JSON list of C-alpha atoms in Angstrom, two decimals:
[
{"chain": "A", "resi": 1, "resn": "MET", "atom": "CA", "xyz": [-0.16, -0.10, 0.10]},
{"chain": "A", "resi": 2, "resn": "SER", "atom": "CA", "xyz": [1.33, 3.47, -0.74]},
{"chain": "A", "resi": 3, "resn": "PRO", "atom": "CA", "xyz": [2.49, 5.62, 2.00]},
{"chain": "A", "resi": 4, "resn": "ILE", "atom": "CA", "xyz": [-0.10, 8.22, 1.34]},
{"chain": "A", "resi": 5, "resn": "PHE", "atom": "CA", "xyz": [-2.68, 5.90, 2.24]},
{"chain": "A", "resi": 6, "resn": "ARG", "atom": "CA", "xyz": [-1.31, 4.80, 5.65]},
{"chain": "A", "resi": 7, "resn": "LYS", "atom": "CA", "xyz": [-1.25, 8.56, 6.60]},
{"chain": "A", "resi": 8, "resn": "LYS", "atom": "CA", "xyz": [-3.53, 9.16, 9.57]},
{"chain": "A", "resi": 9, "resn": "LYS", "atom": "CA", "xyz": [-5.75, 11.86, 9.15]},
{"chain": "A", "resi": 10, "resn": "TYR", "atom": "CA", "xyz": [-5.79, 13.13, 12.88]},
{"chain": "A", "resi": 11, "resn": "GLU", "atom": "CA", "xyz": [-3.18, 14.18, 15.27]},
{"chain": "A", "resi": 12, "resn": "TYR", "atom": "CA", "xyz": [-4.97, 14.04, 18.31]},
{"chain": "A", "resi": 13, "resn": "GLY", "atom": "CA", "xyz": [-7.71, 11.66, 19.45]},
{"chain": "A", "resi": 14, "resn": "ILE", "atom": "CA", "xyz": [-9.20, 11.49, 22.99]},
{"chain": "A", "resi": 15, "resn": "ALA", "atom": "CA", "xyz": [-11.35, 8.76, 24.55]},
{"chain": "A", "resi": 16, "resn": "LEU", "atom": "CA", "xyz": [-13.41, 10.39, 27.51]},
{"chain": "A", "resi": 17, "resn": "GLY", "atom": "CA", "xyz": [-14.64, 7.78, 29.94]},
{"chain": "A", "resi": 18, "resn": "GLY", "atom": "CA", "xyz": [-17.86, 7.19, 32.10]},
{"chain": "A", "resi": 19, "resn": "GLY", "atom": "CA", "xyz": [-18.27, 8.26, 35.69]},
{"chain": "A", "resi": 20, "resn": "GLY", "atom": "CA", "xyz": [-21.45, 9.99, 36.50]},
{"chain": "A", "resi": 21, "resn": "VAL", "atom": "CA", "xyz": [-20.89, 13.54, 37.43]},
{"chain": "A", "resi": 22, "resn": "ARG", "atom": "CA", "xyz": [-16.94, 12.99, 37.65]},
{"chain": "A", "resi": 23, "resn": "GLY", "atom": "CA", "xyz": [-17.46, 13.71, 34.15]},
{"chain": "A", "resi": 24, "resn": "PHE", "atom": "CA", "xyz": [-17.03, 17.49, 35.27]},
{"chain": "A", "resi": 25, "resn": "ALA", "atom": "CA", "xyz": [-13.26, 16.36, 35.38]},
{"chain": "A", "resi": 26, "resn": "HIS", "atom": "CA", "xyz": [-13.31, 16.02, 31.71]},
{"chain": "A", "resi": 27, "resn": "LEU", "atom": "CA", "xyz": [-13.61, 19.53, 31.12]},
{"chain": "A", "resi": 28, "resn": "GLY", "atom": "CA", "xyz": [-10.90, 20.77, 33.34]},
{"chain": "A", "resi": 29, "resn": "ILE", "atom": "CA", "xyz": [-8.76, 17.90, 31.75]},
{"chain": "A", "resi": 30, "resn": "LEU", "atom": "CA", "xyz": [-9.35, 19.22, 28.29]},
{"chain": "A", "resi": 31, "resn": "GLN", "atom": "CA", "xyz": [-8.91, 22.77, 29.19]},
{"chain": "A", "resi": 32, "resn": "ALA", "atom": "CA", "xyz": [-5.31, 21.90, 30.64]},
{"chain": "A", "resi": 33, "resn": "LEU", "atom": "CA", "xyz": [-4.82, 19.89, 27.61]},
{"chain": "A", "resi": 34, "resn": "GLU", "atom": "CA", "xyz": [-5.54, 22.74, 25.76]},
{"chain": "A", "resi": 35, "resn": "GLU", "atom": "CA", "xyz": [-3.45, 25.23, 27.60]},
{"chain": "A", "resi": 36, "resn": "LYS", "atom": "CA", "xyz": [-0.41, 22.70, 26.54]},
{"chain": "A", "resi": 37, "resn": "GLY", "atom": "CA", "xyz": [-1.56, 23.06, 23.21]},
{"chain": "A", "resi": 38, "resn": "ILE", "atom": "CA", "xyz": [-3.27, 19.79, 22.62]},
{"chain": "A", "resi": 39, "resn": "LYS", "atom": "CA", "xyz": [-6.96, 20.02, 20.98]},
{"chain": "A", "resi": 40, "resn": "PRO", "atom": "CA", "xyz": [-8.62, 16.61, 20.12]},
{"chain": "A", "resi": 41, "resn": "ASP", "atom": "CA", "xyz": [-9.02, 16.47, 16.27]},
{"chain": "A", "resi": 42, "resn": "ILE", "atom": "CA", "xyz": [-11.28, 13.44, 16.76]},
{"chain": "A", "resi": 43, "resn": "ILE", "atom": "CA", "xyz": [-13.21, 12.47, 20.18]},
{"chain": "A", "resi": 44, "resn": "SER", "atom": "CA", "xyz": [-14.88, 9.24, 21.50]},
{"chain": "A", "resi": 45, "resn": "GLY", "atom": "CA", "xyz": [-17.05, 9.00, 24.80]},
{"chain": "A", "resi": 46, "resn": "THR", "atom": "CA", "xyz": [-18.79, 6.89, 26.97]},
{"chain": "A", "resi": 47, "resn": "SER", "atom": "CA", "xyz": [-21.37, 8.17, 28.98]},
{"chain": "A", "resi": 48, "resn": "ALA", "atom": "CA", "xyz": [-20.25, 11.04, 30.72]},
{"chain": "A", "resi": 49, "resn": "GLY", "atom": "CA", "xyz": [-17.74, 11.13, 28.25]},
{"chain": "A", "resi": 50, "resn": "ALA", "atom": "CA", "xyz": [-20.14, 11.11, 25.68]},
{"chain": "A", "resi": 51, "resn": "ILE", "atom": "CA", "xyz": [-22.05, 14.08, 27.03]},
{"chain": "A", "resi": 52, "resn": "ALA", "atom": "CA", "xyz": [-18.51, 16.00, 27.60]},
{"chain": "A", "resi": 53, "resn": "GLY", "atom": "CA", "xyz": [-17.62, 15.05, 24.24]},
{"chain": "A", "resi": 54, "resn": "ALA", "atom": "CA", "xyz": [-20.87, 15.95, 22.30]},
{"chain": "A", "resi": 55, "resn": "TYR", "atom": "CA", "xyz": [-20.17, 19.44, 23.47]},
{"chain": "A", "resi": 56, "resn": "ILE", "atom": "CA", "xyz": [-16.88, 19.68, 22.63]},
{"chain": "A", "resi": 57, "resn": "ALA", "atom": "CA", "xyz": [-17.24, 18.21, 19.22]},
{"chain": "A", "resi": 58, "resn": "SER", "atom": "CA", "xyz": [-20.00, 20.84, 18.52]},
{"chain": "A", "resi": 59, "resn": "GLY", "atom": "CA", "xyz": [-17.42, 23.78, 18.81]},
{"chain": "A", "resi": 60, "resn": "LYS", "atom": "CA", "xyz": [-17.67, 24.65, 22.26]},
{"chain": "A", "resi": 61, "resn": "THR", "atom": "CA", "xyz": [-14.83, 25.16, 24.68]},
{"chain": "A", "resi": 62, "resn": "PRO", "atom": "CA", "xyz": [-14.64, 23.24, 27.82]},
{"chain": "A", "resi": 63, "resn": "GLY", "atom": "CA", "xyz": [-15.18, 26.55, 29.77]},
{"chain": "A", "resi": 64, "resn": "GLU", "atom": "CA", "xyz": [-18.43, 27.24, 28.08]},
{"chain": "A", "resi": 65, "resn": "VAL", "atom": "CA", "xyz": [-19.57, 23.54, 28.38]},
{"chain": "A", "resi": 66, "resn": "PHE", "atom": "CA", "xyz": [-18.70, 23.77, 32.10]},
{"chain": "A", "resi": 67, "resn": "LYS", "atom": "CA", "xyz": [-20.78, 26.95, 32.19]},
{"chain": "A", "resi": 68, "resn": "ILE", "atom": "CA", "xyz": [-23.96, 25.11, 30.38]},
{"chain": "A", "resi": 69, "resn": "ILE", "atom": "CA", "xyz": [-23.78, 22.11, 32.74]},
{"chain": "A", "resi": 70, "resn": "LYS", "atom": "CA", "xyz": [-22.63, 23.37, 36.07]},
{"chain": "A", "resi": 71, "resn": "GLY", "atom": "CA", "xyz": [-25.86, 25.16, 36.88]},
{"chain": "A", "resi": 72, "resn": "ARG", "atom": "CA", "xyz": [-27.76, 21.85, 36.64]},
{"chain": "A", "resi": 73, "resn": "ARG", "atom": "CA", "xyz": [-28.20, 19.33, 39.37]},
{"chain": "A", "resi": 74, "resn": "LEU", "atom": "CA", "xyz": [-28.73, 15.43, 38.51]},
{"chain": "A", "resi": 75, "resn": "ILE", "atom": "CA", "xyz": [-32.55, 16.11, 39.19]},
{"chain": "A", "resi": 76, "resn": "ASP", "atom": "CA", "xyz": [-32.55, 18.60, 36.42]},
{"chain": "A", "resi": 77, "resn": "PHE", "atom": "CA", "xyz": [-31.99, 15.75, 33.80]},
{"chain": "A", "resi": 78, "resn": "VAL", "atom": "CA", "xyz": [-34.02, 13.19, 35.32]},
{"chain": "A", "resi": 79, "resn": "GLU", "atom": "CA", "xyz": [-37.69, 12.21, 35.94]},
{"chain": "A", "resi": 80, "resn": "VAL", "atom": "CA", "xyz": [-38.46, 9.44, 38.34]},
{"chain": "A", "resi": 81, "resn": "ARG", "atom": "CA", "xyz": [-40.69, 6.77, 37.05]},
{"chain": "A", "resi": 82, "resn": "LEU", "atom": "CA", "xyz": [-42.29, 3.45, 37.80]},
{"chain": "A", "resi": 83, "resn": "PRO", "atom": "CA", "xyz": [-39.46, 1.05, 37.79]},
{"chain": "A", "resi": 84, "resn": "LYS", "atom": "CA", "xyz": [-40.34, -1.01, 34.87]},
{"chain": "A", "resi": 85, "resn": "THR", "atom": "CA", "xyz": [-37.33, -0.40, 32.56]},
{"chain": "A", "resi": 86, "resn": "GLY", "atom": "CA", "xyz": [-35.55, 1.98, 34.95]},
{"chain": "A", "resi": 87, "resn": "LEU", "atom": "CA", "xyz": [-35.88, 4.02, 38.08]},
{"chain": "A", "resi": 88, "resn": "LEU", "atom": "CA", "xyz": [-35.10, 6.91, 36.26]},
{"chain": "A", "resi": 89, "resn": "ASN", "atom": "CA", "xyz": [-35.36, 8.20, 32.73]},
{"chain": "A", "resi": 90, "resn": "LEU", "atom": "CA", "xyz": [-32.68, 11.08, 30.92]},
{"chain": "A", "resi": 91, "resn": "ASP", "atom": "CA", "xyz": [-35.51, 12.58, 28.83]},
{"chain": "A", "resi": 92, "resn": "LYS", "atom": "CA", "xyz": [-34.72, 15.99, 30.17]},
{"chain": "A", "resi": 93, "resn": "LEU", "atom": "CA", "xyz": [-31.06, 15.76, 29.11]},
{"chain": "A", "resi": 94, "resn": "ARG", "atom": "CA", "xyz": [-31.98, 15.18, 25.60]},
{"chain": "A", "resi": 95, "resn": "LYS", "atom": "CA", "xyz": [-33.61, 18.33, 25.85]},
{"chain": "A", "resi": 96, "resn": "SER", "atom": "CA", "xyz": [-30.73, 20.50, 27.29]},
{"chain": "A", "resi": 97, "resn": "LEU", "atom": "CA", "xyz": [-28.50, 18.94, 24.56]},
{"chain": "A", "resi": 98, "resn": "SER", "atom": "CA", "xyz": [-31.04, 19.58, 21.73]},
{"chain": "A", "resi": 99, "resn": "GLU", "atom": "CA", "xyz": [-31.01, 23.51, 23.33]},
{"chain": "A", "resi": 100, "resn": "ASN", "atom": "CA", "xyz": [-27.18, 23.79, 23.07]},
{"chain": "A", "resi": 101, "resn": "ILE", "atom": "CA", "xyz": [-26.15, 21.89, 20.32]},
{"chain": "A", "resi": 102, "resn": "LYS", "atom": "CA", "xyz": [-27.13, 22.74, 16.87]},
{"chain": "A", "resi": 103, "resn": "ALA", "atom": "CA", "xyz": [-26.74, 19.55, 15.15]},
{"chain": "A", "resi": 104, "resn": "ASN", "atom": "CA", "xyz": [-29.13, 16.84, 15.07]},
{"chain": "A", "resi": 105, "resn": "ASP", "atom": "CA", "xyz": [-26.81, 14.18, 13.59]},
{"chain": "A", "resi": 106, "resn": "LEU", "atom": "CA", "xyz": [-23.20, 12.87, 14.75]},
{"chain": "A", "resi": 107, "resn": "LYS", "atom": "CA", "xyz": [-21.84, 13.32, 11.36]},
{"chain": "A", "resi": 108, "resn": "ASP", "atom": "CA", "xyz": [-22.60, 17.21, 11.38]},
{"chain": "A", "resi": 109, "resn": "LEU", "atom": "CA", "xyz": [-20.36, 17.84, 14.31]},
{"chain": "A", "resi": 110, "resn": "GLN", "atom": "CA", "xyz": [-17.48, 20.03, 13.91]},
{"chain": "A", "resi": 111, "resn": "ILE", "atom": "CA", "xyz": [-15.27, 17.47, 15.27]},
{"chain": "A", "resi": 112, "resn": "PRO", "atom": "CA", "xyz": [-15.52, 14.03, 14.48]},
{"chain": "A", "resi": 113, "resn": "PHE", "atom": "CA", "xyz": [-17.08, 11.98, 17.32]},
{"chain": "A", "resi": 114, "resn": "TYR", "atom": "CA", "xyz": [-17.85, 8.64, 18.30]},
{"chain": "A", "resi": 115, "resn": "VAL", "atom": "CA", "xyz": [-20.65, 7.67, 20.81]},
{"chain": "A", "resi": 116, "resn": "THR", "atom": "CA", "xyz": [-20.14, 4.51, 22.67]},
{"chain": "A", "resi": 117, "resn": "VAL", "atom": "CA", "xyz": [-23.45, 2.33, 23.51]},
{"chain": "A", "resi": 118, "resn": "SER", "atom": "CA", "xyz": [-24.32, -1.25, 24.73]},
{"chain": "A", "resi": 119, "resn": "ASP", "atom": "CA", "xyz": [-26.98, -3.02, 22.44]},
{"chain": "A", "resi": 120, "resn": "ILE", "atom": "CA", "xyz": [-28.47, -5.25, 25.21]},
{"chain": "A", "resi": 121, "resn": "ILE", "atom": "CA", "xyz": [-30.71, -7.46, 22.90]},
{"chain": "A", "resi": 122, "resn": "ASN", "atom": "CA", "xyz": [-27.52, -8.58, 20.92]},
{"chain": "A", "resi": 123, "resn": "GLY", "atom": "CA", "xyz": [-25.12, -8.59, 23.84]},
{"chain": "A", "resi": 124, "resn": "HIS", "atom": "CA", "xyz": [-22.31, -6.26, 22.22]},
{"chain": "A", "resi": 125, "resn": "VAL", "atom": "CA", "xyz": [-21.12, -2.80, 22.15]},
{"chain": "A", "resi": 126, "resn": "GLU", "atom": "CA", "xyz": [-21.70, -0.45, 19.15]},
{"chain": "A", "resi": 127, "resn": "TYR", "atom": "CA", "xyz": [-19.71, 2.88, 18.02]},
{"chain": "A", "resi": 128, "resn": "PHE", "atom": "CA", "xyz": [-21.66, 5.33, 16.33]},
{"chain": "A", "resi": 129, "resn": "ASP", "atom": "CA", "xyz": [-20.12, 8.42, 14.17]},
{"chain": "A", "resi": 130, "resn": "GLU", "atom": "CA", "xyz": [-23.43, 9.17, 12.48]},
{"chain": "A", "resi": 131, "resn": "GLY", "atom": "CA", "xyz": [-27.09, 8.95, 13.72]},
{"chain": "A", "resi": 132, "resn": "PRO", "atom": "CA", "xyz": [-29.40, 11.00, 16.02]},
{"chain": "A", "resi": 133, "resn": "LEU", "atom": "CA", "xyz": [-27.13, 12.75, 18.27]},
{"chain": "A", "resi": 134, "resn": "VAL", "atom": "CA", "xyz": [-29.19, 13.45, 21.29]},
{"chain": "A", "resi": 135, "resn": "LYS", "atom": "CA", "xyz": [-30.86, 9.80, 21.65]},
{"chain": "A", "resi": 136, "resn": "LEU", "atom": "CA", "xyz": [-27.43, 8.20, 21.35]},
{"chain": "A", "resi": 137, "resn": "VAL", "atom": "CA", "xyz": [-26.02, 10.44, 23.94]},
{"chain": "A", "resi": 138, "resn": "GLN", "atom": "CA", "xyz": [-29.02, 9.59, 26.22]},
{"chain": "A", "resi": 139, "resn": "ALA", "atom": "CA", "xyz": [-28.68, 5.85, 25.69]},
{"chain": "A", "resi": 140, "resn": "SER", "atom": "CA", "xyz": [-24.78, 5.86, 26.22]},
{"chain": "A", "resi": 141, "resn": "ALA", "atom": "CA", "xyz": [-25.33, 7.69, 29.41]},
{"chain": "A", "resi": 142, "resn": "SER", "atom": "CA", "xyz": [-28.16, 5.16, 30.85]},
{"chain": "A", "resi": 143, "resn": "ILE", "atom": "CA", "xyz": [-26.92, 3.28, 33.54]},
{"chain": "A", "resi": 144, "resn": "PRO", "atom": "CA", "xyz": [-28.54, -0.05, 33.65]},
{"chain": "A", "resi": 145, "resn": "VAL", "atom": "CA", "xyz": [-31.47, -0.32, 36.20]},
{"chain": "A", "resi": 146, "resn": "LEU", "atom": "CA", "xyz": [-31.23, 3.11, 37.09]},
{"chain": "A", "resi": 147, "resn": "PHE", "atom": "CA", "xyz": [-32.21, 4.64, 33.58]},
{"chain": "A", "resi": 148, "resn": "ALA", "atom": "CA", "xyz": [-34.46, 3.46, 31.07]},
{"chain": "A", "resi": 149, "resn": "PRO", "atom": "CA", "xyz": [-33.00, 1.92, 27.93]},
{"chain": "A", "resi": 150, "resn": "VAL", "atom": "CA", "xyz": [-33.08, 4.06, 24.91]},
{"chain": "A", "resi": 151, "resn": "GLU", "atom": "CA", "xyz": [-34.76, 2.54, 21.51]},
{"chain": "A", "resi": 152, "resn": "ILE", "atom": "CA", "xyz": [-33.41, 3.47, 18.44]},
{"chain": "A", "resi": 153, "resn": "ASP", "atom": "CA", "xyz": [-34.30, 1.69, 15.23]},
{"chain": "A", "resi": 154, "resn": "GLY", "atom": "CA", "xyz": [-35.88, -1.48, 17.25]},
{"chain": "A", "resi": 155, "resn": "LYS", "atom": "CA", "xyz": [-32.69, -1.63, 19.22]},
{"chain": "A", "resi": 156, "resn": "LEU", "atom": "CA", "xyz": [-32.41, -1.20, 23.26]},
{"chain": "A", "resi": 157, "resn": "PHE", "atom": "CA", "xyz": [-29.45, 0.56, 24.10]},
{"chain": "A", "resi": 158, "resn": "LEU", "atom": "CA", "xyz": [-27.85, 1.39, 27.56]},
{"chain": "A", "resi": 159, "resn": "ASP", "atom": "CA", "xyz": [-24.72, 3.12, 29.08]},
{"chain": "A", "resi": 160, "resn": "GLY", "atom": "CA", "xyz": [-21.42, 2.03, 26.55]},
{"chain": "A", "resi": 161, "resn": "GLY", "atom": "CA", "xyz": [-19.79, 1.35, 29.96]},
{"chain": "A", "resi": 162, "resn": "LEU", "atom": "CA", "xyz": [-20.86, -2.07, 29.92]},
{"chain": "A", "resi": 163, "resn": "PHE", "atom": "CA", "xyz": [-18.50, -3.33, 27.13]},
{"chain": "A", "resi": 164, "resn": "ASP", "atom": "CA", "xyz": [-16.19, 0.01, 27.05]},
{"chain": "A", "resi": 165, "resn": "ASN", "atom": "CA", "xyz": [-15.68, 2.75, 29.69]},
{"chain": "A", "resi": 166, "resn": "VAL", "atom": "CA", "xyz": [-13.01, 4.33, 28.11]},
{"chain": "A", "resi": 167, "resn": "PRO", "atom": "CA", "xyz": [-13.39, 3.96, 24.22]},
{"chain": "A", "resi": 168, "resn": "TYR", "atom": "CA", "xyz": [-10.15, 4.15, 22.42]},
{"chain": "A", "resi": 169, "resn": "GLU", "atom": "CA", "xyz": [-11.14, 1.32, 20.18]},
{"chain": "A", "resi": 170, "resn": "PRO", "atom": "CA", "xyz": [-12.81, 3.59, 17.66]},
{"chain": "A", "resi": 171, "resn": "LEU", "atom": "CA", "xyz": [-9.97, 5.97, 17.28]},
{"chain": "A", "resi": 172, "resn": "LYS", "atom": "CA", "xyz": [-7.20, 3.15, 16.71]},
{"chain": "A", "resi": 173, "resn": "GLY", "atom": "CA", "xyz": [-5.65, 3.83, 12.84]},
{"chain": "A", "resi": 174, "resn": "LYS", "atom": "CA", "xyz": [-7.43, 7.13, 12.71]},
{"chain": "A", "resi": 175, "resn": "CYS", "atom": "CA", "xyz": [-5.00, 9.31, 14.53]},
{"chain": "A", "resi": 176, "resn": "LYS", "atom": "CA", "xyz": [-1.18, 9.86, 15.23]},
{"chain": "A", "resi": 177, "resn": "LYS", "atom": "CA", "xyz": [-1.59, 9.76, 19.41]},
{"chain": "A", "resi": 178, "resn": "ILE", "atom": "CA", "xyz": [-4.53, 8.39, 21.32]},
{"chain": "A", "resi": 179, "resn": "ILE", "atom": "CA", "xyz": [-5.24, 10.22, 24.93]},
{"chain": "A", "resi": 180, "resn": "ALA", "atom": "CA", "xyz": [-7.41, 8.12, 26.93]},
{"chain": "A", "resi": 181, "resn": "VAL", "atom": "CA", "xyz": [-9.10, 10.03, 29.95]},
{"chain": "A", "resi": 182, "resn": "ASN", "atom": "CA", "xyz": [-10.39, 7.40, 32.78]},
{"chain": "A", "resi": 183, "resn": "ILE", "atom": "CA", "xyz": [-12.39, 9.24, 35.34]},
{"chain": "A", "resi": 184, "resn": "SER", "atom": "CA", "xyz": [-13.42, 5.88, 37.45]},
{"chain": "A", "resi": 185, "resn": "PRO", "atom": "CA", "xyz": [-10.82, 5.05, 40.03]},
{"chain": "A", "resi": 186, "resn": "ILE", "atom": "CA", "xyz": [-11.89, 2.33, 42.01]},
{"chain": "A", "resi": 187, "resn": "ASN", "atom": "CA", "xyz": [-11.22, 2.70, 45.80]},
{"chain": "A", "resi": 188, "resn": "LYS", "atom": "CA", "xyz": [-13.17, 1.53, 49.05]},
{"chain": "A", "resi": 189, "resn": "THR", "atom": "CA", "xyz": [-16.65, 3.61, 49.52]},
{"chain": "A", "resi": 190, "resn": "GLU", "atom": "CA", "xyz": [-17.44, 4.54, 52.98]},
{"chain": "A", "resi": 191, "resn": "LYS", "atom": "CA", "xyz": [-21.19, 4.19, 52.64]},
{"chain": "A", "resi": 192, "resn": "LEU", "atom": "CA", "xyz": [-24.12, 3.51, 50.70]},
{"chain": "A", "resi": 193, "resn": "LYS", "atom": "CA", "xyz": [-27.10, 5.28, 51.52]},
{"chain": "A", "resi": 194, "resn": "ASN", "atom": "CA", "xyz": [-29.78, 3.72, 49.23]},
{"chain": "A", "resi": 195, "resn": "LEU", "atom": "CA", "xyz": [-30.99, 1.70, 46.27]},
{"chain": "A", "resi": 196, "resn": "ILE", "atom": "CA", "xyz": [-29.71, 4.29, 43.50]},
{"chain": "A", "resi": 197, "resn": "GLN", "atom": "CA", "xyz": [-26.24, 4.34, 45.51]},
{"chain": "A", "resi": 198, "resn": "ILE", "atom": "CA", "xyz": [-26.09, 0.80, 45.39]},
{"chain": "A", "resi": 199, "resn": "ALA", "atom": "CA", "xyz": [-27.04, 0.53, 41.52]},
{"chain": "A", "resi": 200, "resn": "ALA", "atom": "CA", "xyz": [-24.50, 2.97, 40.80]},
{"chain": "A", "resi": 201, "resn": "ARG", "atom": "CA", "xyz": [-21.87, 1.65, 42.76]},
{"chain": "A", "resi": 202, "resn": "THR", "atom": "CA", "xyz": [-22.75, -1.94, 41.37]},
{"chain": "A", "resi": 203, "resn": "PHE", "atom": "CA", "xyz": [-22.06, -0.51, 37.70]},
{"chain": "A", "resi": 204, "resn": "HIS", "atom": "CA", "xyz": [-19.08, 1.27, 38.72]},
{"chain": "A", "resi": 205, "resn": "LEU", "atom": "CA", "xyz": [-17.40, -2.14, 39.69]},
{"chain": "A", "resi": 206, "resn": "SER", "atom": "CA", "xyz": [-18.44, -3.99, 36.92]},
{"chain": "A", "resi": 207, "resn": "VAL", "atom": "CA", "xyz": [-17.26, -1.66, 34.25]},
{"chain": "A", "resi": 208, "resn": "SER", "atom": "CA", "xyz": [-13.68, -1.30, 35.71]},
{"chain": "A", "resi": 209, "resn": "SER", "atom": "CA", "xyz": [-12.50, -4.70, 34.11]},
{"chain": "A", "resi": 210, "resn": "THR", "atom": "CA", "xyz": [-13.17, -2.84, 30.65]},
{"chain": "A", "resi": 211, "resn": "THR", "atom": "CA", "xyz": [-10.28, -0.03, 31.14]},
{"chain": "A", "resi": 212, "resn": "LYS", "atom": "CA", "xyz": [-7.44, -2.65, 32.18]},
{"chain": "A", "resi": 213, "resn": "ASP", "atom": "CA", "xyz": [-5.65, -2.34, 28.61]},
{"chain": "A", "resi": 214, "resn": "LEU", "atom": "CA", "xyz": [-5.43, 1.35, 28.38]},
{"chain": "A", "resi": 215, "resn": "LYS", "atom": "CA", "xyz": [-1.84, 1.92, 28.77]},
{"chain": "A", "resi": 216, "resn": "GLU", "atom": "CA", "xyz": [-0.79, -0.79, 26.09]},
{"chain": "A", "resi": 217, "resn": "ASN", "atom": "CA", "xyz": [-2.91, 0.65, 23.74]},
{"chain": "A", "resi": 218, "resn": "CYS", "atom": "CA", "xyz": [-2.73, 4.41, 24.06]},
{"chain": "A", "resi": 219, "resn": "ASP", "atom": "CA", "xyz": [-0.30, 6.78, 23.89]},
{"chain": "A", "resi": 220, "resn": "LEU", "atom": "CA", "xyz": [-1.27, 8.87, 27.11]},
{"chain": "A", "resi": 221, "resn": "VAL", "atom": "CA", "xyz": [-3.51, 7.87, 30.08]},
{"chain": "A", "resi": 222, "resn": "ILE", "atom": "CA", "xyz": [-4.95, 10.42, 32.34]},
{"chain": "A", "resi": 223, "resn": "GLU", "atom": "CA", "xyz": [-6.33, 8.76, 35.52]},
{"chain": "A", "resi": 224, "resn": "PRO", "atom": "CA", "xyz": [-6.92, 11.40, 38.29]},
{"chain": "A", "resi": 225, "resn": "PRO", "atom": "CA", "xyz": [-6.86, 9.38, 41.48]},
{"chain": "A", "resi": 226, "resn": "ASP", "atom": "CA", "xyz": [-8.61, 12.00, 43.85]},
{"chain": "A", "resi": 227, "resn": "LEU", "atom": "CA", "xyz": [-12.02, 11.25, 41.70]},
{"chain": "A", "resi": 228, "resn": "ASP", "atom": "CA", "xyz": [-12.65, 8.35, 43.89]},
{"chain": "A", "resi": 229, "resn": "LYS", "atom": "CA", "xyz": [-13.96, 10.74, 46.82]},
{"chain": "A", "resi": 230, "resn": "PHE", "atom": "CA", "xyz": [-17.20, 12.06, 44.63]},
{"chain": "A", "resi": 231, "resn": "GLU", "atom": "CA", "xyz": [-20.22, 10.18, 44.22]},
{"chain": "A", "resi": 232, "resn": "ILE", "atom": "CA", "xyz": [-20.94, 9.55, 40.89]},
{"chain": "A", "resi": 233, "resn": "LEU", "atom": "CA", "xyz": [-24.48, 11.09, 40.80]},
{"chain": "A", "resi": 234, "resn": "ASP", "atom": "CA", "xyz": [-23.78, 13.83, 43.14]},
{"chain": "A", "resi": 235, "resn": "ALA", "atom": "CA", "xyz": [-23.32, 16.84, 41.23]},
{"chain": "A", "resi": 236, "resn": "SER", "atom": "CA", "xyz": [-22.95, 19.45, 44.20]},
{"chain": "A", "resi": 237, "resn": "LYS", "atom": "CA", "xyz": [-19.28, 19.30, 43.86]},
{"chain": "A", "resi": 238, "resn": "ALA", "atom": "CA", "xyz": [-18.99, 20.26, 40.19]},
{"chain": "A", "resi": 239, "resn": "ASP", "atom": "CA", "xyz": [-16.48, 22.89, 41.06]},
{"chain": "A", "resi": 240, "resn": "GLU", "atom": "CA", "xyz": [-14.15, 20.74, 43.02]},
{"chain": "A", "resi": 241, "resn": "ILE", "atom": "CA", "xyz": [-14.44, 17.61, 40.41]},
{"chain": "A", "resi": 242, "resn": "TYR", "atom": "CA", "xyz": [-13.63, 20.29, 37.56]},
{"chain": "A", "resi": 243, "resn": "LYS", "atom": "CA", "xyz": [-10.44, 21.49, 39.63]},
{"chain": "A", "resi": 244, "resn": "VAL", "atom": "CA", "xyz": [-9.14, 18.15, 40.16]},
{"chain": "A", "resi": 245, "resn": "GLY", "atom": "CA", "xyz": [-9.05, 17.34, 36.60]},
{"chain": "A", "resi": 246, "resn": "TYR", "atom": "CA", "xyz": [-7.61, 20.49, 35.94]},
{"chain": "A", "resi": 247, "resn": "GLU", "atom": "CA", "xyz": [-4.85, 20.79, 38.24]},
{"chain": "A", "resi": 248, "resn": "TYR", "atom": "CA", "xyz": [-3.82, 16.91, 37.61]},
{"chain": "A", "resi": 249, "resn": "CYS", "atom": "CA", "xyz": [-3.52, 17.36, 33.98]},
{"chain": "A", "resi": 250, "resn": "LYS", "atom": "CA", "xyz": [-1.93, 20.72, 34.26]},
{"chain": "A", "resi": 251, "resn": "ASN", "atom": "CA", "xyz": [0.87, 19.37, 36.57]},
{"chain": "A", "resi": 252, "resn": "MET", "atom": "CA", "xyz": [1.60, 16.55, 34.25]},
{"chain": "A", "resi": 253, "resn": "ASN", "atom": "CA", "xyz": [4.74, 16.29, 32.18]},
{"chain": "A", "resi": 254, "resn": "ILE", "atom": "CA", "xyz": [3.26, 15.40, 28.68]},
{"chain": "A", "resi": 255, "resn": "ASN", "atom": "CA", "xyz": [5.31, 14.59, 25.87]},
{"chain": "A", "resi": 256, "resn": "ILE", "atom": "CA", "xyz": [3.42, 12.79, 23.00]}
]
């Protein structure tokens, strides 16, 4: 094959992992990377990473995205429902995305973007770079049991973290450098107060196995260890979470 056809199209690809409201750390990390001269040319995201990634891929800066999301509590994005397919749903998240992102289809975003979802009928992961933006992001963020599955074209989709919580796979072969951002460190938790916290913790533990080979497959892995002290559904600490991501990345010696 001619070298011209082997040339990778993009410089930096960034895979943004899932982790509930710890996704605010993505914005701090992306801001710190930008200050170091590193901006994503292509992005992939799971769950919280899909939410942050969609906004960034639409052309917004990390600071702009933080202002949009910061004022929102978790309750602003969810509705309680009878526990048939999920305790909560994320229809309000869809509304927020629709109001702040002009593109309706993933392929119309300014930066190429892959959303990671889990097909729960056929039992496998799927990566979409085209298709209904808000529904796919909602599906990617729908933690099993807590949130209802999202139906798209007759299939039922849930949180992409079931199979791939830091989705570097769709970036392979498309960029010169892959940066993975893992916001889900696993450490002991002090207490679990209710069914929602138990369900979230159980899912958090289950997806950790999908991130074990990051260092072997990515050029840089960013994993702020202090994020473990923040509950994945408590958005009241948004400023602190952002700062943890920003300061950790700012102080890294990055040479890629």
